[in-house]
Short mmCIF file of C-alpha atoms in Angstrom, two decimals:
data_model
loop_
_atom_site.label_atom_id
_atom_site.label_comp_id
_atom_site.label_asym_id
_atom_site.label_seq_id
_atom_site.Cartn_x
_atom_site.Cartn_y
_atom_site.Cartn_z
CA UNK A 13 75.73 -57.91 251.83
CA UNK A 14 73.34 -55.14 252.77
CA UNK A 15 70.15 -54.70 250.83
CA UNK A 16 68.48 -51.42 249.93
CA UNK A 17 65.88 -52.25 252.61
CA UNK A 18 68.70 -52.45 255.17
CA UNK A 19 69.98 -49.05 254.04
CA UNK A 20 66.52 -47.50 254.22
CA UNK A 21 66.01 -48.94 257.71
CA UNK A 22 69.40 -47.54 258.79
CA UNK A 23 68.55 -44.06 257.53
CA UNK A 24 65.13 -44.18 259.22
CA UNK A 25 66.73 -45.39 262.46
CA UNK A 26 69.40 -42.69 262.37
CA UNK A 27 66.76 -39.97 261.86
CA UNK A 28 64.52 -41.22 264.68
CA UNK A 29 67.42 -41.76 267.08
CA UNK A 30 68.76 -38.29 266.33
CA UNK A 31 65.33 -36.87 267.21
CA UNK A 32 65.33 -38.81 270.50
CA UNK A 33 68.94 -37.79 271.25
CA UNK A 34 68.08 -34.14 270.53
CA UNK A 35 65.10 -34.28 272.87
CA UNK A 36 67.19 -35.83 275.67
CA UNK A 37 69.99 -33.32 275.10
CA UNK A 38 67.52 -30.42 275.39
CA UNK A 39 66.15 -31.85 278.62
CA UNK A 40 69.61 -32.44 280.04
CA UNK A 41 70.84 -28.98 279.05
CA UNK A 42 67.77 -27.36 280.59
CA UNK A 43 68.29 -29.30 283.83
CA UNK A 44 71.89 -28.02 283.90
CA UNK A 45 70.66 -24.43 283.65
CA UNK A 46 71.31 -23.59 280.01
CA UNK A 47 68.97 -21.11 278.38
CA UNK A 48 66.91 -22.01 275.35
CA UNK A 49 69.15 -19.74 273.27
CA UNK A 50 72.27 -21.56 274.47
CA UNK A 51 70.70 -24.93 273.75
CA UNK A 52 69.61 -23.78 270.30
CA UNK A 53 73.11 -22.55 269.49
CA UNK A 54 74.67 -25.82 270.65
CA UNK A 55 72.27 -27.90 268.56
CA UNK A 56 72.26 -25.49 265.60
CA UNK A 57 68.48 -25.19 265.69
CA UNK A 58 66.19 -22.24 266.39
CA UNK A 59 65.22 -21.15 269.88
CA UNK A 60 61.52 -21.64 269.03
CA UNK A 61 62.32 -25.26 268.09
CA UNK A 62 64.02 -25.75 271.47
CA UNK A 63 60.93 -24.25 273.12
CA UNK A 64 58.67 -26.72 271.24
CA UNK A 65 60.87 -29.66 272.23
CA UNK A 66 60.91 -28.64 275.89
CA UNK A 67 57.15 -28.08 275.93
CA UNK A 68 56.62 -31.52 274.37
CA UNK A 69 58.81 -33.05 277.11
CA UNK A 70 56.86 -31.19 279.82
CA UNK A 71 53.56 -32.47 278.43
CA UNK A 72 54.79 -36.00 277.70
CA UNK A 73 57.76 -36.87 279.95
CA UNK A 74 57.44 -40.52 278.93
CA UNK A 75 59.01 -39.52 275.58
CA UNK A 76 62.39 -39.53 277.34
CA UNK A 77 62.08 -43.17 278.40
CA UNK A 78 63.73 -45.94 276.43
CA UNK A 79 61.25 -48.02 274.42
CA UNK A 80 61.28 -51.32 272.52
CA UNK A 81 61.28 -49.35 269.25
CA UNK A 82 64.41 -47.50 270.34
CA UNK A 83 66.12 -50.86 270.91
CA UNK A 84 65.13 -51.93 267.39
CA UNK A 85 66.33 -48.62 265.95
CA UNK A 86 69.64 -48.99 267.82
CA UNK A 87 70.15 -52.27 265.97
CA UNK A 88 69.37 -50.78 262.56
CA UNK A 89 71.64 -47.81 263.27
CA UNK A 90 74.37 -50.32 264.12
CA UNK A 91 74.66 -49.14 267.72
CA UNK A 92 73.96 -52.65 269.07
CA UNK A 93 74.18 -56.16 267.65
CA UNK A 94 71.26 -58.30 266.53
CA UNK A 95 71.81 -60.60 269.51
CA UNK A 96 71.79 -57.66 271.91
CA UNK A 97 68.57 -56.34 270.36
CA UNK A 98 66.86 -59.71 270.73
CA UNK A 99 68.02 -60.19 274.31
CA UNK A 100 66.77 -56.74 275.33
CA UNK A 101 63.43 -57.27 273.61
CA UNK A 102 62.97 -60.72 275.13
CA UNK A 103 63.61 -59.32 278.63
CA UNK A 104 61.41 -56.21 278.22
CA UNK A 105 58.53 -55.74 280.67
CA UNK A 106 55.82 -55.08 278.09
CA UNK A 107 52.49 -53.40 278.57
CA UNK A 108 49.56 -54.33 276.37
CA UNK A 109 46.65 -52.46 274.83
CA UNK A 110 43.71 -52.08 277.21
CA UNK A 111 40.42 -50.21 277.33
CA UNK A 112 40.86 -46.76 278.82
CA UNK A 113 37.65 -47.41 280.76
CA UNK A 114 37.28 -51.12 281.40
CA UNK A 115 33.47 -51.14 281.83
CA UNK A 116 32.70 -48.81 278.93
CA UNK A 117 32.20 -50.65 275.61
CA UNK A 118 32.71 -47.39 273.70
CA UNK A 119 35.95 -46.56 275.47
CA UNK A 120 39.07 -45.78 273.50
CA UNK A 121 42.05 -48.09 273.70
CA UNK A 122 45.23 -47.24 275.55
CA UNK A 123 48.24 -48.58 273.69
CA UNK A 124 51.03 -50.55 275.27
CA UNK A 125 54.71 -51.09 274.57
CA UNK A 126 53.92 -54.37 272.78
CA UNK A 127 52.36 -52.27 270.01
CA UNK A 128 55.88 -51.15 269.09
CA UNK A 129 56.84 -54.77 268.40
CA UNK A 130 53.88 -55.35 266.11
CA UNK A 131 54.55 -52.00 264.42
CA UNK A 132 58.18 -53.02 263.86
CA UNK A 133 57.02 -56.23 262.17
CA UNK A 134 54.69 -54.25 259.91
CA UNK A 135 57.56 -51.89 258.99
CA UNK A 136 59.90 -54.84 258.32
CA UNK A 137 62.23 -53.67 261.09
CA UNK A 138 62.12 -57.11 262.68
CA UNK A 139 61.41 -60.29 260.80
CA UNK A 140 58.92 -63.00 261.68
CA UNK A 141 61.61 -65.27 263.10
CA UNK A 142 62.68 -62.56 265.56
CA UNK A 143 59.03 -61.84 266.35
CA UNK A 144 58.35 -65.50 267.14
CA UNK A 145 61.44 -65.64 269.36
CA UNK A 146 60.27 -62.57 271.29
CA UNK A 147 56.73 -63.92 271.62
CA UNK A 148 58.08 -67.25 272.87
CA UNK A 149 60.16 -65.45 275.51
CA UNK A 150 57.22 -63.32 276.66
CA UNK A 151 54.53 -66.03 276.42
CA UNK A 152 56.18 -69.46 276.38
CA UNK A 153 54.27 -71.85 274.13
CA UNK A 154 52.30 -69.08 272.36
CA UNK A 155 54.48 -68.87 269.23
CA UNK A 156 53.88 -72.49 268.19
#
């Protein structure tokens, strides 16, 4: 039986995945030669919104790449199974937070994809058992 937390997670996942799908659709439509007006009409959004999405993609092309959080959201949106989510997350090639300038003690940190796993735990999108299983797959012996 689904809990209210499961329902809230599903709604959150659907919203975030729709945003990602919309961004990818805009990029794909642009690459196929559609105008911003045509894209806007197809997505039932304004042309200025399409412009903002395309500018965001130009400035941050990494937004189009699949991420660990997207895998987790796919599970909550019931696009993939729990087992599939875990397998993908255990096989992910994670990056980790580092100093932007290694020799500068006042340097800002550059986040890594592992941050999405810890964020998902904080948001109750993955439970501690799943977290431990992922940690064990990434760093054998560390989850003990």
